Tab-separated table of C-alpha atoms in Angstrom:
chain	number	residue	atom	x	y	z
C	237	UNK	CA	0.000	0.000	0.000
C	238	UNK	CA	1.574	3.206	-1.380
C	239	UNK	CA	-1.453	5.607	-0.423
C	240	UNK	CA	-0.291	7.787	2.626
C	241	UNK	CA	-2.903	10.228	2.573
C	242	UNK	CA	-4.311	10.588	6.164
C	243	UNK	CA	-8.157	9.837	6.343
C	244	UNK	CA	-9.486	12.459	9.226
C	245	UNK	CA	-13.123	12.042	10.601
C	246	UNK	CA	-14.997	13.740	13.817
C	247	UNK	CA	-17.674	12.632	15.581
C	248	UNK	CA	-19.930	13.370	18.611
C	249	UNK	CA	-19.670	10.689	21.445
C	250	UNK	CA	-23.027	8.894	20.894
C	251	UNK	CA	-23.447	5.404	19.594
C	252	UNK	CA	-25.343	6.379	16.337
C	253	UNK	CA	-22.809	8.864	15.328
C	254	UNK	CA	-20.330	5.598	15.990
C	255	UNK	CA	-22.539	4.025	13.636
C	256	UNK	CA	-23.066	6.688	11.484
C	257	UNK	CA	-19.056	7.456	11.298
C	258	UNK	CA	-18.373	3.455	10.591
C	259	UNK	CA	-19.940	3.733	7.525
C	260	UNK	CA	-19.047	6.630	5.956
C	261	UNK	CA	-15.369	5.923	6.530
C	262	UNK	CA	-15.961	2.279	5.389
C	263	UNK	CA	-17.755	3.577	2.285
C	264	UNK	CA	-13.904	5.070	1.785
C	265	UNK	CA	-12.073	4.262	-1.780
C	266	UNK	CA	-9.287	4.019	0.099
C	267	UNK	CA	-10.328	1.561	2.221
C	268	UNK	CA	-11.326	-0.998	-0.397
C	269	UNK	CA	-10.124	-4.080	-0.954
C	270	UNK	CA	-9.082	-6.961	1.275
C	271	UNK	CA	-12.402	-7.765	2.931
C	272	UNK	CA	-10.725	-9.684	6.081
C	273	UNK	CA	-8.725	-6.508	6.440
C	274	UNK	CA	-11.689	-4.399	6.570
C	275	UNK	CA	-13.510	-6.364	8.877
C	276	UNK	CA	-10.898	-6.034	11.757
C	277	UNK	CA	-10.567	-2.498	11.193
C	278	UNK	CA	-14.523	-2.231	11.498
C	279	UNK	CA	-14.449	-4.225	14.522
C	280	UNK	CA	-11.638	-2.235	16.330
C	281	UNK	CA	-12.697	0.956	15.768
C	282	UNK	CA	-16.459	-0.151	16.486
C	283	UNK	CA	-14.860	-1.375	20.352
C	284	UNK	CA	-12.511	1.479	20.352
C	285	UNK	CA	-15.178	4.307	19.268
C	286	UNK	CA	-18.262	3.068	21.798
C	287	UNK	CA	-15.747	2.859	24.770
C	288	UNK	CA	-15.396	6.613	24.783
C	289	UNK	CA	-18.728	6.755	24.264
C	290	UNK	CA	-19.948	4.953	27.442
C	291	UNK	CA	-16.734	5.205	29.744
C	292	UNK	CA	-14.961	8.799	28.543
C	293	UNK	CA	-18.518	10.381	28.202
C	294	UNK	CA	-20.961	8.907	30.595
C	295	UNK	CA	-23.190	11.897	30.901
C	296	UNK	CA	-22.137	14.263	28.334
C	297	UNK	CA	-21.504	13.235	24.988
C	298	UNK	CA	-18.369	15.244	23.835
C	299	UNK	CA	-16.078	15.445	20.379
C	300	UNK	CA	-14.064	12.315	19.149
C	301	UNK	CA	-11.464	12.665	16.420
C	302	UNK	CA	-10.116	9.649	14.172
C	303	UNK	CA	-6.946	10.037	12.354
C	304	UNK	CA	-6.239	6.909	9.909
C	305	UNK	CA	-2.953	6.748	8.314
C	306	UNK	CA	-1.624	3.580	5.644
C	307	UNK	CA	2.110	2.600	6.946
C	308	UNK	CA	3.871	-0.247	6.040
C	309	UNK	CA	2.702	-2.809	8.952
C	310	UNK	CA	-1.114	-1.734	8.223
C	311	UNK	CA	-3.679	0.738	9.157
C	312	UNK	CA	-1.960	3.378	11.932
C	313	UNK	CA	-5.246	4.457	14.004
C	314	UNK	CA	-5.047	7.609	15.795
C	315	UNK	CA	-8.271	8.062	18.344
C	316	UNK	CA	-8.780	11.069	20.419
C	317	UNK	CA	-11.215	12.358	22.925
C	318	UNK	CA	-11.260	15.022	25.569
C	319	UNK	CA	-13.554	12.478	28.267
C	320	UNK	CA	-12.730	11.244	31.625
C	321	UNK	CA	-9.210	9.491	31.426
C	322	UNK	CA	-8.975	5.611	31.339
C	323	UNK	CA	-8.749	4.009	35.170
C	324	UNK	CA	-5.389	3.983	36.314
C	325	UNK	CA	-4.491	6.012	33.362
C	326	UNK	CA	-4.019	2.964	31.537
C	327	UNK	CA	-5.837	1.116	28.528
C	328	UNK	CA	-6.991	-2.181	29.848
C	329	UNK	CA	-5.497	-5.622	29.260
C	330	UNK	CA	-8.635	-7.231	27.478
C	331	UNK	CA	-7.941	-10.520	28.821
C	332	UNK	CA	-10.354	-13.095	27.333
C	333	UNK	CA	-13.570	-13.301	29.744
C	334	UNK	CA	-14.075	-17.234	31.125
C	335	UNK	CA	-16.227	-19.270	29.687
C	336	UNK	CA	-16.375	-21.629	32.047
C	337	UNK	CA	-19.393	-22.010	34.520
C	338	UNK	CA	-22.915	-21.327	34.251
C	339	UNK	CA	-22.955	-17.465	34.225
C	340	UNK	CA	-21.873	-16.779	31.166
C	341	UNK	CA	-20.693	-13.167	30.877
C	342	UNK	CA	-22.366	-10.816	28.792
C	343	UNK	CA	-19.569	-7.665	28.641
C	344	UNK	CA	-15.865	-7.423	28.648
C	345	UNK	CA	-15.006	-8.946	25.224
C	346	UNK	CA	-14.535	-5.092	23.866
C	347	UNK	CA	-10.762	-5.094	24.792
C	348	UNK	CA	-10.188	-8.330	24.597
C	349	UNK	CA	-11.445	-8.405	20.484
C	350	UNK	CA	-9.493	-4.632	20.432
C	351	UNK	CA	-5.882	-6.776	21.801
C	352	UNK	CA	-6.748	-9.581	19.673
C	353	UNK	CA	-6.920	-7.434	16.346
C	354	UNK	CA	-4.069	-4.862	17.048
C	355	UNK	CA	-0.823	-4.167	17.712
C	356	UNK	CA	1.518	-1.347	18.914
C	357	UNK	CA	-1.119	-0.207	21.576
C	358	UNK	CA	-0.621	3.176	23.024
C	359	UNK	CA	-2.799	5.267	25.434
C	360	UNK	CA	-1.477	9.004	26.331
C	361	UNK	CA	-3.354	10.880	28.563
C	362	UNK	CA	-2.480	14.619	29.020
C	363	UNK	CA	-4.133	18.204	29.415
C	364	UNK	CA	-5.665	17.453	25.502
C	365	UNK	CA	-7.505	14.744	26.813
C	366	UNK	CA	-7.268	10.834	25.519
C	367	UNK	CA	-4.836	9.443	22.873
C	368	UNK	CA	-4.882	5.905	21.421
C	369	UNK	CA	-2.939	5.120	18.974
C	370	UNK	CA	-2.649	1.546	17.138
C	371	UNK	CA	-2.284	0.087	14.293
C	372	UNK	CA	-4.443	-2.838	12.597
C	373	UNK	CA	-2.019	-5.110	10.828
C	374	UNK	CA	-2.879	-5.120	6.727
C	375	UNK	CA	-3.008	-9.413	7.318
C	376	UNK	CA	-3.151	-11.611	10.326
W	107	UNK	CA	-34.875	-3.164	15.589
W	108	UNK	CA	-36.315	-5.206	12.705
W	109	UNK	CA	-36.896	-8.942	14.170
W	110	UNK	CA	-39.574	-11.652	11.685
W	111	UNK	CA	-40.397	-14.365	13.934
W	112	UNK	CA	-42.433	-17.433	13.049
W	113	UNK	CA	-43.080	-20.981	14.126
W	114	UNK	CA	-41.548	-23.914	12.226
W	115	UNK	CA	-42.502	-27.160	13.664
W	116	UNK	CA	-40.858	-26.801	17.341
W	117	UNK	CA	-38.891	-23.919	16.082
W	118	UNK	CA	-38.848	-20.403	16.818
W	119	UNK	CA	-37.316	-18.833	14.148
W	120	UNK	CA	-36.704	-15.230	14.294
W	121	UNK	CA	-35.407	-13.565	11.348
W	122	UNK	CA	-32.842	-10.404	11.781
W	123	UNK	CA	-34.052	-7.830	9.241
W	124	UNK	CA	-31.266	-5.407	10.337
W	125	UNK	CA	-27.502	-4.912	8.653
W	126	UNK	CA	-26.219	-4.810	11.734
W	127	UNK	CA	-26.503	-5.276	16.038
W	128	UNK	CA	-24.357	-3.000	18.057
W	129	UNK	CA	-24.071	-0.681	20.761
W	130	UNK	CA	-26.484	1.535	19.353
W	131	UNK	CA	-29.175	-1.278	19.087
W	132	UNK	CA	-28.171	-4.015	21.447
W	133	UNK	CA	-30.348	-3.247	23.859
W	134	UNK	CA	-33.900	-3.199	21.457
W	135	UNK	CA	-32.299	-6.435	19.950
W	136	UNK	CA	-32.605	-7.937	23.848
W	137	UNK	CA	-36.233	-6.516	24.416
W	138	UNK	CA	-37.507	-7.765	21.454
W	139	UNK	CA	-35.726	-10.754	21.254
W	140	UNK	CA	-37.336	-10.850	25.498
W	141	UNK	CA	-40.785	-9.822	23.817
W	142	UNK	CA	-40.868	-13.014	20.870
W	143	UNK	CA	-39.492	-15.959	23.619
W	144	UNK	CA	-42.000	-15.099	25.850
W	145	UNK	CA	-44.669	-16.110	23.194
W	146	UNK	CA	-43.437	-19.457	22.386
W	147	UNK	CA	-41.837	-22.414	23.557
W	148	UNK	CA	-38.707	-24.783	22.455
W	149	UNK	CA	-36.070	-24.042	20.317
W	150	UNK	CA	-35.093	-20.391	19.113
W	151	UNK	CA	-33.388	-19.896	15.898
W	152	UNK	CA	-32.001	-16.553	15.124
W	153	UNK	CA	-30.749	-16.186	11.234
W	154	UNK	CA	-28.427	-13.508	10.980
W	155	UNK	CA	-28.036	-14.035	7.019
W	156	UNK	CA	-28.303	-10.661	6.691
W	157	UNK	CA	-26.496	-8.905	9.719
W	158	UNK	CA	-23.310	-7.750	8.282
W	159	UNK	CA	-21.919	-6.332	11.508
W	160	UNK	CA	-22.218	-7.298	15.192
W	161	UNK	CA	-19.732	-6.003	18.145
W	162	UNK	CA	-19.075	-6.927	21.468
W	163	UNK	CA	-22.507	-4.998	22.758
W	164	UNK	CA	-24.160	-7.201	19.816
W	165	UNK	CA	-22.348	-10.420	20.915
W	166	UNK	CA	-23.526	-9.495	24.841
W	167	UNK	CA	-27.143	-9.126	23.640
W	168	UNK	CA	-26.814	-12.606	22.051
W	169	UNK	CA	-25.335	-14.025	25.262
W	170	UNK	CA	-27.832	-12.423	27.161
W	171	UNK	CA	-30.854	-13.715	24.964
W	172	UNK	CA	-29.861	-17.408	25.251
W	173	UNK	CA	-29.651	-16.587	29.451
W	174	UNK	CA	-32.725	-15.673	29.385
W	175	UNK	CA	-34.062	-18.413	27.717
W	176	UNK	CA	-33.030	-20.652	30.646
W	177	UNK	CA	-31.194	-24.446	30.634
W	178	UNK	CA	-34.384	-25.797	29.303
W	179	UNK	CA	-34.089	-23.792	25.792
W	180	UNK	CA	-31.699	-24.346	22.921
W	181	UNK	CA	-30.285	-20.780	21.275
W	182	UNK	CA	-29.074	-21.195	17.876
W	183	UNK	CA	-27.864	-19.280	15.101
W	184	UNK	CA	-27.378	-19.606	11.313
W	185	UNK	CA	-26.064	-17.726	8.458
W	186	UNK	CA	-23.287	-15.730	10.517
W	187	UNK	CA	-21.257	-13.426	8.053
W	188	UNK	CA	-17.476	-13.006	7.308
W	189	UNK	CA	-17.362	-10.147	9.875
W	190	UNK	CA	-19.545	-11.589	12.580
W	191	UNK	CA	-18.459	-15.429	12.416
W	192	UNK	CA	-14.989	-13.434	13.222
W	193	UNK	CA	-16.377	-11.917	16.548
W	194	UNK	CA	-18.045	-14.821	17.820
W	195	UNK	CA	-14.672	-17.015	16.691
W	196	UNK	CA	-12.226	-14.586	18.494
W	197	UNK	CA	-14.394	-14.536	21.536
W	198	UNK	CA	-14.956	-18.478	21.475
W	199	UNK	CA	-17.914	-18.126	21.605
W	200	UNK	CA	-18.457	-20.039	18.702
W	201	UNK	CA	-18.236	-23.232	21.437
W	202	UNK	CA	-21.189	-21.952	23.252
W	203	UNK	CA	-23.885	-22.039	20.843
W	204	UNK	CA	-25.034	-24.195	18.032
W	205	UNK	CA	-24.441	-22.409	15.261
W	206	UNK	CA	-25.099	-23.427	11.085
W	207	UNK	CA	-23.934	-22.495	8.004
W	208	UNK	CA	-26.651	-21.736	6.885
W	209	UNK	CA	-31.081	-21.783	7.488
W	210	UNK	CA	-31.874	-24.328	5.434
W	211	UNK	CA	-28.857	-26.811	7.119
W	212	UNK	CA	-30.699	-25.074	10.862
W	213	UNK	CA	-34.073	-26.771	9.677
W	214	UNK	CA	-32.985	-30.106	8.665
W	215	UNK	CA	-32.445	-30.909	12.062
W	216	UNK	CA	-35.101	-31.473	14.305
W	217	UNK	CA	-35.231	-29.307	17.164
């Protein structure tokens, strides 16, 4: 991929502009092609996009900016918000919820299909607000 | 939230007429979904031939309908697409329900 044009998108924190936003940018020339490709980056910026929705903005919705830049590993996703910070300033592991036992669990498989689907993870927090930056591989 | 049920034999099948479940309709998917297994008995079958798109809200509304259903009530699905069949793989939750390839393989077998 030779195309390093930046693909830039804002949004308000609410789940139907998530919605809205996912297709429009998947509607993208740019981001034709490889279908398996373009279902992980749906997926990851689906999980990514409705966390700050429902943990940086609980109450208010607020502004969300997506930066999306081709580099040589795959897609380099920048994510930005000016919500409440992550808890202990850190993005969460994602381990993969248990199975096991009756109660099956309903939630938590957001970070875990984020981690499973990206790589080079990093969360900044300063006066700005949020920063996640990652980077979903072009094949896995 | 666009959900066709009808009755097929012992069946319950309940057609998704929506491109896609997630966070922004998870939670009419469960109601409904609550709403149509209330009215009927045995097994559910949800086709999701046409849902292009499901996330992890999606996937919890799933998990929650087949809870809800109880021990005594099979949950199963057909028809996943590329994108979901990858969310319910990566999540293994692909081991936790029945699922087909397809609607017409669902019916063959008897409930």
């Amino acid at each position: 991929m030779t195309d390093t044009t930046e693909i830039c998108l804002r949004l308000g924190g609410t789940s139907a502009e998530v919605r809205a936003a996912l297709s429009r940018l998947m509607a993208q020339p740019r981001l034709a092609g490889d279908a398996d490709f373009r279902q992980r980056l749906e997926i990851v910026l689906a999980e990514v996009l409705n966390n700050i929705v429902e943990h940086a903005y609980p109450t208010v919705p607020g502004r969300i900016d997506l930066q999306l830049a081709a580099c040589a590993a795959g897609m380099t996703c920048r994510i930005a918000d000016q919500g409440l910070p992550m808890p202990g300033l850190e993005a969460p592991l994602g381990l993969s919820p248990s199975l096991g036992g009756a109660n099956l669990p309903e939630g938590g498989f957001g970070w875990f299909l984020i981690r499973s689907l990206c790589t080079e993870l990093q969360y900044r927090r300063d006066a700005e607000g949020n920063e996640l930056t990652l980077i979903v591989p072009w094949r896995q | 939230m666009n959900l066709h049920a009808k009755t097929l034999a012992d069946t319950l099948l309940v057609e998704v007429e929506e491109d896609r479940i997630d966070a922004a309709c998870a939670i009419q998917f469960k109601d409904r979904m609550r709403e149509l297994v209330a009215k009927a008995e045995g097994r559910v079958l949800i086709d999701m031939a046409r849902v292009r798109f499901l996330d992890s809200s999606g996937l919890g509304a799933v998990v929650a309908v087949m809870k809800l259903l109880g021990p005594e009530r099979r949950l199963e699905l057909a028809g996943l697409t590329p994108a979901v069949d990858k969310v319910f793989r990566l999540t293994r939750m692909d081991s936790v329900f029945r699922i087909h390839p397809d609607l017409p393989a669902a019916l063959r077998e008897a409930g």
